[in-house]
PDB file of N, CA and C in Angstrom:
ATOM      1  N   MET T   1      -3.238 -61.770 139.911  1.00 65.00           N
ATOM      2  CA  MET T   1      -2.811 -61.386 138.265  1.00 65.00           C
ATOM      3  C   MET T   1      -4.149 -60.742 137.814  1.00 65.00           C
ATOM      4  N   TYR T   2      -3.574 -60.534 136.761  1.00 65.00           N
ATOM      5  CA  TYR T   2      -4.049 -59.509 136.018  1.00 65.00           C
ATOM      6  C   TYR T   2      -4.193 -60.296 134.426  1.00 65.00           C
ATOM      7  N   PHE T   3      -5.670 -60.490 133.858  1.00 67.00           N
ATOM      8  CA  PHE T   3      -5.669 -60.923 132.467  1.00 67.00           C
ATOM      9  C   PHE T   3      -6.617 -59.937 131.906  1.00 67.00           C
ATOM     10  N   ILE T   4      -6.510 -60.257 130.421  1.00 70.00           N
ATOM     11  CA  ILE T   4      -7.029 -59.325 129.338  1.00 70.00           C
ATOM     12  C   ILE T   4      -7.659 -60.184 128.306  1.00 70.00           C
ATOM     13  N   ASP T   5      -8.920 -59.767 128.390  1.00 72.00           N
ATOM     14  CA  ASP T   5      -9.575 -60.511 126.942  1.00 72.00           C
ATOM     15  C   ASP T   5     -10.284 -59.755 126.469  1.00 72.00           C
ATOM     16  N   SER T   6     -11.193 -60.085 125.409  1.00 76.00           N
ATOM     17  CA  SER T   6     -12.233 -59.181 124.505  1.00 76.00           C
ATOM     18  C   SER T   6     -13.015 -58.123 125.319  1.00 76.00           C
ATOM     19  N   THR T   7     -13.344 -58.692 126.262  1.00 74.00           N
ATOM     20  CA  THR T   7     -14.155 -58.059 127.296  1.00 74.00           C
ATOM     21  C   THR T   7     -13.566 -57.102 128.253  1.00 74.00           C
ATOM     22  N   GLY T   8     -12.484 -56.743 128.667  1.00 70.00           N
ATOM     23  CA  GLY T   8     -12.006 -56.157 129.610  1.00 70.00           C
ATOM     24  C   GLY T   8     -10.890 -57.100 130.361  1.00 70.00           C
ATOM     25  N   LEU T   9     -10.427 -56.030 131.057  1.00 66.00           N
ATOM     26  CA  LEU T   9      -9.382 -56.561 132.254  1.00 66.00           C
ATOM     27  C   LEU T   9     -10.053 -57.200 133.493  1.00 66.00           C
ATOM     28  N   HIS T  10      -9.269 -58.299 133.480  1.00 66.00           N
ATOM     29  CA  HIS T  10     -10.167 -59.030 134.946  1.00 66.00           C
ATOM     30  C   HIS T  10      -8.671 -59.860 135.647  1.00 66.00           C
ATOM     31  N   VAL T  11      -8.906 -60.114 136.880  1.00 64.00           N
ATOM     32  CA  VAL T  11      -8.300 -60.480 137.799  1.00 64.00           C
ATOM     33  C   VAL T  11      -8.516 -61.954 138.119  1.00 64.00           C
ATOM     34  N   LEU T  12      -7.600 -63.065 138.002  1.00 63.00           N
ATOM     35  CA  LEU T  12      -7.696 -64.443 138.711  1.00 63.00           C
ATOM     36  C   LEU T  12      -7.048 -64.578 139.380  1.00 63.00           C
ATOM     37  N   PHE T  13      -8.150 -65.637 139.974  1.00 58.00           N
ATOM     38  CA  PHE T  13      -7.728 -66.010 141.336  1.00 58.00           C
ATOM     39  C   PHE T  13      -7.944 -67.706 141.245  1.00 58.00           C
ATOM     40  N   THR T  14      -6.969 -68.126 140.220  1.00 63.00           N
ATOM     41  CA  THR T  14      -6.526 -69.674 139.922  1.00 63.00           C
ATOM     42  C   THR T  14      -5.722 -70.272 140.754  1.00 63.00           C
ATOM     43  N   ASN T  15      -5.122 -71.255 140.006  1.00 68.00           N
ATOM     44  CA  ASN T  15      -3.793 -72.085 140.521  1.00 68.00           C
ATOM     45  C   ASN T  15      -3.403 -72.451 139.241  1.00 68.00           C
ATOM     46  N   PHE T  16      -3.297 -71.160 138.630  1.00 68.00           N
ATOM     47  CA  PHE T  16      -2.567 -71.363 137.298  1.00 68.00           C
ATOM     48  C   PHE T  16      -1.252 -70.924 137.188  1.00 68.00           C
ATOM     49  N   SER T  17       0.085 -71.573 137.348  1.00 76.00           N
ATOM     50  CA  SER T  17       1.016 -71.036 137.088  1.00 76.00           C
ATOM     51  C   SER T  17       1.362 -69.765 136.026  1.00 76.00           C
ATOM     52  N   GLN T  18       2.289 -69.136 136.516  1.00 80.00           N
ATOM     53  CA  GLN T  18       2.600 -67.762 135.762  1.00 80.00           C
ATOM     54  C   GLN T  18       2.988 -68.714 134.114  1.00 80.00           C
ATOM     55  N   GLU T  19       3.773 -69.829 134.160  1.00 84.00           N
ATOM     56  CA  GLU T  19       4.348 -70.372 132.996  1.00 84.00           C
ATOM     57  C   GLU T  19       3.231 -70.645 132.073  1.00 84.00           C
ATOM     58  N   ARG T  20       2.198 -71.489 133.205  1.00 81.00           N
ATOM     59  CA  ARG T  20       1.403 -72.262 132.600  1.00 81.00           C
ATOM     60  C   ARG T  20       0.566 -71.212 132.051  1.00 81.00           C
ATOM     61  N   LEU T  21       0.060 -70.503 132.299  1.00 80.00           N
ATOM     62  CA  LEU T  21      -1.024 -69.057 132.000  1.00 80.00           C
ATOM     63  C   LEU T  21       0.101 -68.624 130.317  1.00 80.00           C
ATOM     64  N   LEU T  22       1.195 -68.376 130.454  1.00 86.00           N
ATOM     65  CA  LEU T  22       1.576 -67.949 129.069  1.00 86.00           C
ATOM     66  C   LEU T  22       1.625 -68.762 128.137  1.00 86.00           C
ATOM     67  N   GLN T  23       2.245 -69.906 128.476  1.00 88.00           N
ATOM     68  CA  GLN T  23       2.541 -70.891 127.846  1.00 88.00           C
ATOM     69  C   GLN T  23       1.173 -71.183 126.970  1.00 88.00           C
ATOM     70  N   ASN T  24      -0.242 -71.197 127.783  1.00 83.00           N
ATOM     71  CA  ASN T  24      -1.436 -71.494 126.920  1.00 83.00           C
ATOM     72  C   ASN T  24      -1.961 -70.256 126.203  1.00 83.00           C
ATOM     73  N   LEU T  25      -1.332 -69.097 126.034  1.00 84.00           N
ATOM     74  CA  LEU T  25      -1.700 -67.713 125.733  1.00 84.00           C
ATOM     75  C   LEU T  25      -1.121 -67.554 124.327  1.00 84.00           C
ATOM     76  N   ILE T  26       0.516 -68.216 124.448  1.00 88.00           N
ATOM     77  CA  ILE T  26       1.229 -68.377 123.241  1.00 88.00           C
ATOM     78  C   ILE T  26       0.634 -69.286 121.742  1.00 88.00           C
ATOM     79  N   MET T  27       0.575 -70.674 122.816  1.00 85.00           N
ATOM     80  CA  MET T  27       0.120 -71.453 121.814  1.00 85.00           C
ATOM     81  C   MET T  27      -1.201 -71.392 121.411  1.00 85.00           C
ATOM     82  N   PHE T  28      -1.892 -70.729 122.148  1.00 84.00           N
ATOM     83  CA  PHE T  28      -3.448 -70.180 121.355  1.00 84.00           C
ATOM     84  C   PHE T  28      -3.677 -69.351 120.489  1.00 84.00           C
ATOM     85  N   GLY T  29      -2.021 -68.837 120.090  1.00 80.00           N
ATOM     86  CA  GLY T  29      -2.527 -67.316 119.392  1.00 80.00           C
ATOM     87  C   GLY T  29      -2.575 -66.152 120.132  1.00 80.00           C
ATOM     88  N   HIS T  30      -2.283 -66.061 121.345  1.00 81.00           N
ATOM     89  CA  HIS T  30      -2.257 -64.577 122.144  1.00 81.00           C
ATOM     90  C   HIS T  30      -1.223 -64.300 122.172  1.00 81.00           C
ATOM     91  N   GLN T  31      -0.064 -64.116 121.723  1.00 84.00           N
ATOM     92  CA  GLN T  31       0.757 -63.456 122.014  1.00 84.00           C
ATOM     93  C   GLN T  31       0.865 -62.417 122.387  1.00 84.00           C
ATOM     94  N   ARG T  32       0.003 -61.690 122.028  1.00 86.00           N
ATOM     95  CA  ARG T  32      -0.047 -59.968 122.446  1.00 86.00           C
ATOM     96  C   ARG T  32      -0.731 -59.465 123.869  1.00 86.00           C
ATOM     97  N   SER T  33      -1.785 -60.741 124.142  1.00 85.00           N
ATOM     98  CA  SER T  33      -1.929 -60.791 125.143  1.00 85.00           C
ATOM     99  C   SER T  33      -0.995 -60.956 126.378  1.00 85.00           C
ATOM    100  N   ALA T  34       0.049 -62.253 126.191  1.00 88.00           N
ATOM    101  CA  ALA T  34       1.369 -62.330 126.874  1.00 88.00           C
ATOM    102  C   ALA T  34       1.639 -61.424 127.308  1.00 88.00           C
ATOM    103  N   ASP T  35       2.352 -60.797 126.128  1.00 88.00           N
ATOM    104  CA  ASP T  35       2.829 -59.584 126.459  1.00 88.00           C
ATOM    105  C   ASP T  35       2.208 -58.720 127.245  1.00 88.00           C
ATOM    106  N   VAL T  36       0.923 -58.369 127.265  1.00 87.00           N
ATOM    107  CA  VAL T  36       0.296 -57.128 128.083  1.00 87.00           C
ATOM    108  C   VAL T  36       0.097 -57.887 129.218  1.00 87.00           C
ATOM    109  N   LEU T  37       0.005 -58.823 129.342  1.00 84.00           N
ATOM    110  CA  LEU T  37      -0.004 -60.012 130.868  1.00 84.00           C
ATOM    111  C   LEU T  37       1.257 -59.337 131.520  1.00 84.00           C
ATOM    112  N   CYS T  38       2.125 -59.626 130.719  1.00 89.00           N
ATOM    113  CA  CYS T  38       3.521 -59.652 131.513  1.00 89.00           C
ATOM    114  C   CYS T  38       4.140 -58.357 132.036  1.00 89.00           C
ATOM    115  N   THR T  39       3.421 -57.512 131.375  1.00 89.00           N
ATOM    116  CA  THR T  39       3.941 -55.806 131.858  1.00 89.00           C
ATOM    117  C   THR T  39       2.792 -55.646 133.011  1.00 89.00           C
ATOM    118  N   LEU T  40       1.770 -55.823 132.923  1.00 84.00           N
ATOM    119  CA  LEU T  40       0.715 -55.889 133.906  1.00 84.00           C
ATOM    120  C   LEU T  40       1.151 -55.980 135.134  1.00 84.00           C
ATOM    121  N   ASN T  41       1.739 -57.373 135.080  1.00 84.00           N
ATOM    122  CA  ASN T  41       1.899 -57.976 136.453  1.00 84.00           C
ATOM    123  C   ASN T  41       3.446 -57.942 136.426  1.00 84.00           C
ATOM    124  N   GLY T  42       4.033 -57.154 135.569  1.00 89.00           N
ATOM    125  CA  GLY T  42       5.722 -57.266 135.930  1.00 89.00           C
ATOM    126  C   GLY T  42       6.315 -58.422 135.805  1.00 89.00           C
ATOM    127  N   TRP T  43       6.376 -58.796 134.810  1.00 88.00           N
ATOM    128  CA  TRP T  43       6.862 -60.344 134.329  1.00 88.00           C
ATOM    129  C   TRP T  43       7.706 -59.978 133.418  1.00 88.00           C
ATOM    130  N   ASP T  44       9.278 -60.485 133.250  1.00 89.00           N
ATOM    131  CA  ASP T  44      10.168 -60.793 132.415  1.00 89.00           C
ATOM    132  C   ASP T  44       9.471 -60.742 130.880  1.00 89.00           C
ATOM    133  N   ARG T  45       9.335 -59.663 130.173  1.00 86.00           N
ATOM    134  CA  ARG T  45       9.321 -59.869 128.584  1.00 86.00           C
ATOM    135  C   ARG T  45       9.889 -60.386 127.962  1.00 86.00           C
ATOM    136  N   ARG T  46      11.295 -60.076 128.186  1.00 87.00           N
ATOM    137  CA  ARG T  46      12.341 -60.409 127.438  1.00 87.00           C
ATOM    138  C   ARG T  46      12.065 -61.801 127.308  1.00 87.00           C
ATOM    139  N   ALA T  47      12.124 -62.279 128.205  1.00 88.00           N
ATOM    140  CA  ALA T  47      12.245 -64.168 128.480  1.00 88.00           C
ATOM    141  C   ALA T  47      11.245 -64.653 127.947  1.00 88.00           C
ATOM    142  N   LEU T  48       9.857 -64.040 128.021  1.00 89.00           N
ATOM    143  CA  LEU T  48       8.721 -64.261 126.651  1.00 89.00           C
ATOM    144  C   LEU T  48       8.894 -64.807 125.434  1.00 89.00           C
ATOM    145  N   ARG T  49       9.629 -64.176 124.527  1.00 89.00           N
ATOM    146  CA  ARG T  49      10.510 -64.127 123.325  1.00 89.00           C
ATOM    147  C   ARG T  49      10.966 -65.510 123.031  1.00 89.00           C
ATOM    148  N   ILE T  50      11.850 -65.878 123.868  1.00 93.00           N
ATOM    149  CA  ILE T  50      12.648 -67.438 124.101  1.00 93.00           C
ATOM    150  C   ILE T  50      11.520 -68.266 124.212  1.00 93.00           C
ATOM    151  N   HIS T  51      11.107 -68.059 125.514  1.00 91.00           N
ATOM    152  CA  HIS T  51       9.928 -68.675 125.795  1.00 91.00           C
ATOM    153  C   HIS T  51       8.766 -69.583 124.618  1.00 91.00           C
ATOM    154  N   ALA T  52       8.533 -68.630 123.911  1.00 92.00           N
ATOM    155  CA  ALA T  52       7.359 -68.618 122.532  1.00 92.00           C
ATOM    156  C   ALA T  52       7.998 -69.282 121.678  1.00 92.00           C
ATOM    157  N   LEU T  53       9.476 -68.958 121.210  1.00 95.00           N
ATOM    158  CA  LEU T  53      10.554 -69.811 120.092  1.00 95.00           C
ATOM    159  C   LEU T  53      10.429 -71.095 120.566  1.00 95.00           C
ATOM    160  N   LYS T  54      11.052 -71.395 121.804  1.00 94.00           N
ATOM    161  CA  LYS T  54      10.756 -72.503 122.085  1.00 94.00           C
ATOM    162  C   LYS T  54       9.445 -73.791 122.334  1.00 94.00           C
ATOM    163  N   LEU T  55       8.223 -72.869 122.471  1.00 92.00           N
ATOM    164  CA  LEU T  55       7.198 -73.727 122.402  1.00 92.00           C
ATOM    165  C   LEU T  55       6.982 -73.613 121.318  1.00 92.00           C
ATOM    166  N   GLY T  56       6.869 -73.116 120.277  1.00 94.00           N
ATOM    167  CA  GLY T  56       6.900 -72.768 119.217  1.00 94.00           C
ATOM    168  C   GLY T  56       7.555 -74.639 118.130  1.00 94.00           C
ATOM    169  N   LEU T  57       9.006 -74.288 118.219  1.00 96.00           N
ATOM    170  CA  LEU T  57       9.636 -75.780 117.849  1.00 96.00           C
ATOM    171  C   LEU T  57       9.080 -76.825 118.604  1.00 96.00           C
ATOM    172  N   GLN T  58       9.084 -76.614 119.967  1.00 94.00           N
ATOM    173  CA  GLN T  58       8.381 -77.823 120.485  1.00 94.00           C
ATOM    174  C   GLN T  58       7.515 -78.815 119.801  1.00 94.00           C
ATOM    175  N   TYR T  59       6.484 -77.863 119.896  1.00 93.00           N
ATOM    176  CA  TYR T  59       4.878 -78.274 119.343  1.00 93.00           C
ATOM    177  C   TYR T  59       4.800 -78.092 117.771  1.00 93.00           C
ATOM    178  N   ARG T  60       6.012 -77.587 116.791  1.00 94.00           N
ATOM    179  CA  ARG T  60       5.536 -77.310 115.734  1.00 94.00           C
ATOM    180  C   ARG T  60       4.890 -76.730 114.880  1.00 94.00           C
ATOM    181  N   GLN T  61       4.738 -75.179 115.996  1.00 92.00           N
ATOM    182  CA  GLN T  61       3.785 -73.654 115.242  1.00 92.00           C
ATOM    183  C   GLN T  61       4.560 -72.696 114.617  1.00 92.00           C
ATOM    184  N   LEU T  62       4.790 -73.434 113.347  1.00 93.00           N
ATOM    185  CA  LEU T  62       5.680 -72.391 112.388  1.00 93.00           C
ATOM    186  C   LEU T  62       4.558 -70.872 112.652  1.00 93.00           C
ATOM    187  N   SER T  63       3.400 -70.372 113.130  1.00 89.00           N
ATOM    188  CA  SER T  63       3.040 -69.354 113.523  1.00 89.00           C
ATOM    189  C   SER T  63       3.105 -68.694 114.960  1.00 89.00           C
ATOM    190  N   VAL T  64       4.228 -69.702 115.497  1.00 91.00           N
ATOM    191  CA  VAL T  64       4.825 -69.038 116.941  1.00 91.00           C
ATOM    192  C   VAL T  64       6.092 -68.399 116.826  1.00 91.00           C
ATOM    193  N   VAL T  65       6.415 -69.279 115.848  1.00 93.00           N
ATOM    194  CA  VAL T  65       8.111 -69.335 115.688  1.00 93.00           C
ATOM    195  C   VAL T  65       8.590 -67.722 114.957  1.00 93.00           C
ATOM    196  N   GLN T  66       7.396 -67.813 113.838  1.00 91.00           N
ATOM    197  CA  GLN T  66       7.956 -66.883 113.054  1.00 91.00           C
ATOM    198  C   GLN T  66       7.979 -65.209 113.901  1.00 91.00           C
ATOM    199  N   PRO T  67       6.746 -64.992 114.687  1.00 89.00           N
ATOM    200  CA  PRO T  67       6.897 -63.531 115.787  1.00 89.00           C
ATOM    201  C   PRO T  67       7.697 -63.730 116.691  1.00 89.00           C
ATOM    202  N   ALA T  68       7.934 -65.052 117.062  1.00 91.00           N
ATOM    203  CA  ALA T  68       8.873 -64.921 118.622  1.00 91.00           C
ATOM    204  C   ALA T  68      10.796 -64.672 117.780  1.00 91.00           C
ATOM    205  N   LEU T  69      10.691 -64.852 117.013  1.00 92.00           N
ATOM    206  CA  LEU T  69      11.908 -64.520 116.163  1.00 92.00           C
ATOM    207  C   LEU T  69      12.042 -63.245 115.931  1.00 92.00           C
ATOM    208  N   ALA T  70      10.971 -62.834 115.322  1.00 89.00           N
ATOM    209  CA  ALA T  70      11.174 -61.251 114.874  1.00 89.00           C
ATOM    210  C   ALA T  70      11.005 -60.626 115.974  1.00 89.00           C
ATOM    211  N   GLY T  71      10.627 -60.741 117.580  1.00 86.00           N
ATOM    212  CA  GLY T  71      10.696 -59.599 118.381  1.00 86.00           C
ATOM    213  C   GLY T  71      12.111 -59.906 119.300  1.00 86.00           C
ATOM    214  N   LEU T  72      12.478 -60.772 118.978  1.00 90.00           N
ATOM    215  CA  LEU T  72      14.390 -60.764 119.443  1.00 90.00           C
ATOM    216  C   LEU T  72      14.987 -59.574 119.981  1.00 90.00           C
ATOM    217  N   ASP T  73      15.668 -59.888 120.936  1.00 90.00           N
ATOM    218  CA  ASP T  73      16.936 -58.796 120.945  1.00 90.00           C
ATOM    219  C   ASP T  73      17.720 -59.067 120.585  1.00 90.00           C
ATOM    220  N   VAL T  74      19.013 -57.984 119.855  1.00 90.00           N
ATOM    221  CA  VAL T  74      20.293 -58.601 119.322  1.00 90.00           C
ATOM    222  C   VAL T  74      20.904 -59.789 120.312  1.00 90.00           C
ATOM    223  N   ASP T  75      20.882 -59.555 121.646  1.00 91.00           N
ATOM    224  CA  ASP T  75      21.799 -60.630 122.458  1.00 91.00           C
ATOM    225  C   ASP T  75      20.990 -61.723 122.440  1.00 91.00           C
ATOM    226  N   GLN T  76      19.658 -61.903 122.026  1.00 93.00           N
ATOM    227  CA  GLN T  76      18.954 -62.880 122.450  1.00 93.00           C
ATOM    228  C   GLN T  76      19.427 -64.303 120.947  1.00 93.00           C
ATOM    229  N   GLN T  77      19.712 -63.145 119.936  1.00 92.00           N
ATOM    230  CA  GLN T  77      19.348 -64.113 118.856  1.00 92.00           C
ATOM    231  C   GLN T  77      20.515 -65.593 118.833  1.00 92.00           C
ATOM    232  N   TRP T  78      21.633 -65.486 119.546  1.00 92.00           N
ATOM    233  CA  TRP T  78      22.734 -66.332 119.552  1.00 92.00           C
ATOM    234  C   TRP T  78      21.897 -67.536 120.364  1.00 92.00           C
ATOM    235  N   GLU T  79      21.041 -67.253 121.611  1.00 94.00           N
ATOM    236  CA  GLU T  79      20.318 -68.260 122.000  1.00 94.00           C
ATOM    237  C   GLU T  79      18.932 -69.297 121.474  1.00 94.00           C
ATOM    238  N   ALA T  80      18.513 -67.791 120.278  1.00 94.00           N
ATOM    239  CA  ALA T  80      17.642 -68.704 118.986  1.00 94.00           C
ATOM    240  C   ALA T  80      18.215 -69.883 117.936  1.00 94.00           C
ATOM    241  N   THR T  81      19.409 -68.952 117.900  1.00 93.00           N
ATOM    242  CA  THR T  81      20.034 -69.522 116.762  1.00 93.00           C
ATOM    243  C   THR T  81      20.640 -71.334 117.146  1.00 93.00           C
ATOM    244  N   ASP T  82      20.771 -70.963 118.354  1.00 95.00           N
ATOM    245  CA  ASP T  82      21.295 -72.448 118.821  1.00 95.00           C
ATOM    246  C   ASP T  82      20.221 -73.456 119.226  1.00 95.00           C
ATOM    247  N   MET T  83      18.832 -72.892 119.685  1.00 96.00           N
ATOM    248  CA  MET T  83      17.820 -73.514 119.591  1.00 96.00           C
ATOM    249  C   MET T  83      17.319 -73.848 118.313  1.00 96.00           C
ATOM    250  N   MET T  84      17.587 -73.048 117.489  1.00 95.00           N
ATOM    251  CA  MET T  84      16.812 -73.476 115.907  1.00 95.00           C
ATOM    252  C   MET T  84      17.764 -74.961 115.007  1.00 95.00           C
ATOM    253  N   LEU T  85      19.100 -74.448 115.338  1.00 95.00           N
ATOM    254  CA  LEU T  85      20.396 -75.467 115.335  1.00 95.00           C
ATOM    255  C   LEU T  85      19.764 -76.798 115.697  1.00 95.00           C
ATOM    256  N   ASP T  86      19.533 -76.817 116.778  1.00 96.00           N
ATOM    257  CA  ASP T  86      19.295 -78.359 117.490  1.00 96.00           C
ATOM    258  C   ASP T  86      18.221 -79.239 116.855  1.00 96.00           C
ATOM    259  N   PHE T  87      17.107 -77.860 116.843  1.00 96.00           N
ATOM    260  CA  PHE T  87      15.957 -78.344 116.687  1.00 96.00           C
ATOM    261  C   PHE T  87      16.085 -78.903 114.767  1.00 96.00           C
ATOM    262  N   ILE T  88      16.705 -78.395 114.069  1.00 96.00           N
ATOM    263  CA  ILE T  88      17.487 -78.863 113.160  1.00 96.00           C
ATOM    264  C   ILE T  88      17.569 -80.215 112.936  1.00 96.00           C
ATOM    265  N   ALA T  89      18.658 -80.137 113.660  1.00 96.00           N
ATOM    266  CA  ALA T  89      19.341 -81.459 113.954  1.00 96.00           C
ATOM    267  C   ALA T  89      19.085 -82.548 113.934  1.00 96.00           C
ATOM    268  N   THR T  90      17.688 -82.596 115.025  1.00 96.00           N
ATOM    269  CA  THR T  90      17.112 -83.747 115.514  1.00 96.00           C
ATOM    270  C   THR T  90      15.866 -83.832 114.623  1.00 96.00           C
ATOM    271  N   THR T  91      15.070 -82.911 113.965  1.00 95.00           N
ATOM    272  CA  THR T  91      14.035 -82.859 113.386  1.00 95.00           C
ATOM    273  C   THR T  91      14.482 -83.376 111.657  1.00 95.00           C
ATOM    274  N   ALA T  92      15.340 -83.175 111.128  1.00 94.00           N
ATOM    275  CA  ALA T  92      15.723 -83.624 109.764  1.00 94.00           C
ATOM    276  C   ALA T  92      15.669 -84.763 109.635  1.00 94.00           C
ATOM    277  N   PRO T  93      16.142 -85.742 109.996  1.00 94.00           N
ATOM    278  CA  PRO T  93      16.462 -87.084 109.552  1.00 94.00           C
ATOM    279  C   PRO T  93      14.658 -87.780 109.931  1.00 94.00           C
ATOM    280  N   VAL T  94      13.918 -87.123 110.561  1.00 95.00           N
ATOM    281  CA  VAL T  94      12.440 -87.491 110.930  1.00 95.00           C
ATOM    282  C   VAL T  94      11.388 -87.125 109.842  1.00 95.00           C
ATOM    283  N   ASP T  95      11.851 -85.383 109.783  1.00 96.00           N
ATOM    284  CA  ASP T  95      10.836 -84.729 109.486  1.00 96.00           C
ATOM    285  C   ASP T  95      11.688 -83.193 108.650  1.00 96.00           C
ATOM    286  N   ARG T  96      12.000 -84.042 107.395  1.00 95.00           N
ATOM    287  CA  ARG T  96      12.757 -82.967 106.809  1.00 95.00           C
ATOM    288  C   ARG T  96      12.297 -81.688 106.086  1.00 95.00           C
ATOM    289  N   ASP T  97      10.703 -81.984 105.844  1.00 96.00           N
ATOM    290  CA  ASP T  97      10.132 -80.728 105.672  1.00 96.00           C
ATOM    291  C   ASP T  97      10.085 -79.620 106.185  1.00 96.00           C
ATOM    292  N   MET T  98       9.797 -79.758 107.929  1.00 96.00           N
ATOM    293  CA  MET T  98       9.518 -79.173 108.792  1.00 96.00           C
ATOM    294  C   MET T  98      11.116 -78.848 109.374  1.00 96.00           C
ATOM    295  N   ALA T  99      12.322 -79.380 108.992  1.00 95.00           N
ATOM    296  CA  ALA T  99      13.243 -78.862 109.151  1.00 95.00           C
ATOM    297  C   ALA T  99      13.657 -77.670 108.023  1.00 95.00           C
ATOM    298  N   GLN T 100      13.458 -77.752 106.875  1.00 95.00           N
ATOM    299  CA  GLN T 100      13.581 -76.903 105.852  1.00 95.00           C
ATOM    300  C   GLN T 100      12.631 -75.223 106.083  1.00 95.00           C
ATOM    301  N   LYS T 101      11.541 -75.901 106.439  1.00 95.00           N
ATOM    302  CA  LYS T 101      10.803 -74.988 106.702  1.00 95.00           C
ATOM    303  C   LYS T 101      11.612 -73.881 107.798  1.00 95.00           C
ATOM    304  N   ILE T 102      11.857 -74.380 109.036  1.00 95.00           N
ATOM    305  CA  ILE T 102      12.838 -73.522 110.280  1.00 95.00           C
ATOM    306  C   ILE T 102      13.934 -72.929 109.489  1.00 95.00           C
ATOM    307  N   VAL T 103      14.717 -73.855 108.381  1.00 94.00           N
ATOM    308  CA  VAL T 103      16.066 -73.117 107.692  1.00 94.00           C
ATOM    309  C   VAL T 103      15.017 -71.618 106.858  1.00 94.00           C
ATOM    310  N   ARG T 104      14.252 -71.814 106.232  1.00 94.00           N
ATOM    311  CA  ARG T 104      13.770 -70.825 105.280  1.00 94.00           C
ATOM    312  C   ARG T 104      13.584 -69.441 105.855  1.00 94.00           C
ATOM    313  N   ILE T 105      12.960 -70.069 107.513  1.00 92.00           N
ATOM    314  CA  ILE T 105      12.154 -68.975 108.425  1.00 92.00           C
ATOM    315  C   ILE T 105      13.590 -68.110 109.029  1.00 92.00           C
ATOM    316  N   GLY T 106      14.511 -68.520 109.309  1.00 88.00           N
ATOM    317  CA  GLY T 106      15.520 -68.262 109.924  1.00 88.00           C
ATOM    318  C   GLY T 106      16.628 -67.691 108.798  1.00 88.00           C
ATOM    319  N   MET T 107      16.755 -67.893 107.682  1.00 89.00           N
ATOM    320  CA  MET T 107      17.445 -66.987 106.725  1.00 89.00           C
ATOM    321  C   MET T 107      16.324 -65.820 106.264  1.00 89.00           C
ATOM    322  N   ARG T 108      15.248 -66.216 106.187  1.00 85.00           N
ATOM    323  CA  ARG T 108      14.773 -64.612 106.151  1.00 85.00           C
ATOM    324  C   ARG T 108      14.638 -63.650 107.151  1.00 85.00           C
ATOM    325  N   LEU T 109      14.729 -63.745 108.530  1.00 76.00           N
ATOM    326  CA  LEU T 109      15.493 -63.095 109.143  1.00 76.00           C
ATOM    327  C   LEU T 109      16.416 -62.604 108.990  1.00 76.00           C
ATOM    328  N   GLN T 110      17.551 -63.220 108.374  1.00 68.00           N
ATOM    329  CA  GLN T 110      18.717 -62.492 108.448  1.00 68.00           C
ATOM    330  C   GLN T 110      19.006 -61.376 107.326  1.00 68.00           C
ATOM    331  N   HIS T 111      18.362 -61.213 106.750  1.00 56.00           N
ATOM    332  CA  HIS T 111      17.666 -59.792 105.708  1.00 56.00           C
ATOM    333  C   HIS T 111      17.539 -58.883 106.346  1.00 56.00           C
TER     334      HIS T 111
END
């Protein structure tokens, strides 16, 4: 498996799973590195965007949600909409502010 950082390209020989590695990159602000890593290793880049959205919603990271939504292909938008609606329905009773932020992000993408 290959990995890129500021010093260059590296080969990893760890017990990290693909999913765990990508999840960590996404959650710590390295979405572009996750995308490049998928390309280098022949992994599904399309699924990465939905996975990033799911993680962003799960951990309430708007900085992950926004680029994930912006990078979706047209056929992925229904799945993303369902995920956002589920998040809003379950979050609104507990954290109305967060639910409203997700609504605003979704509405901005429709324009």
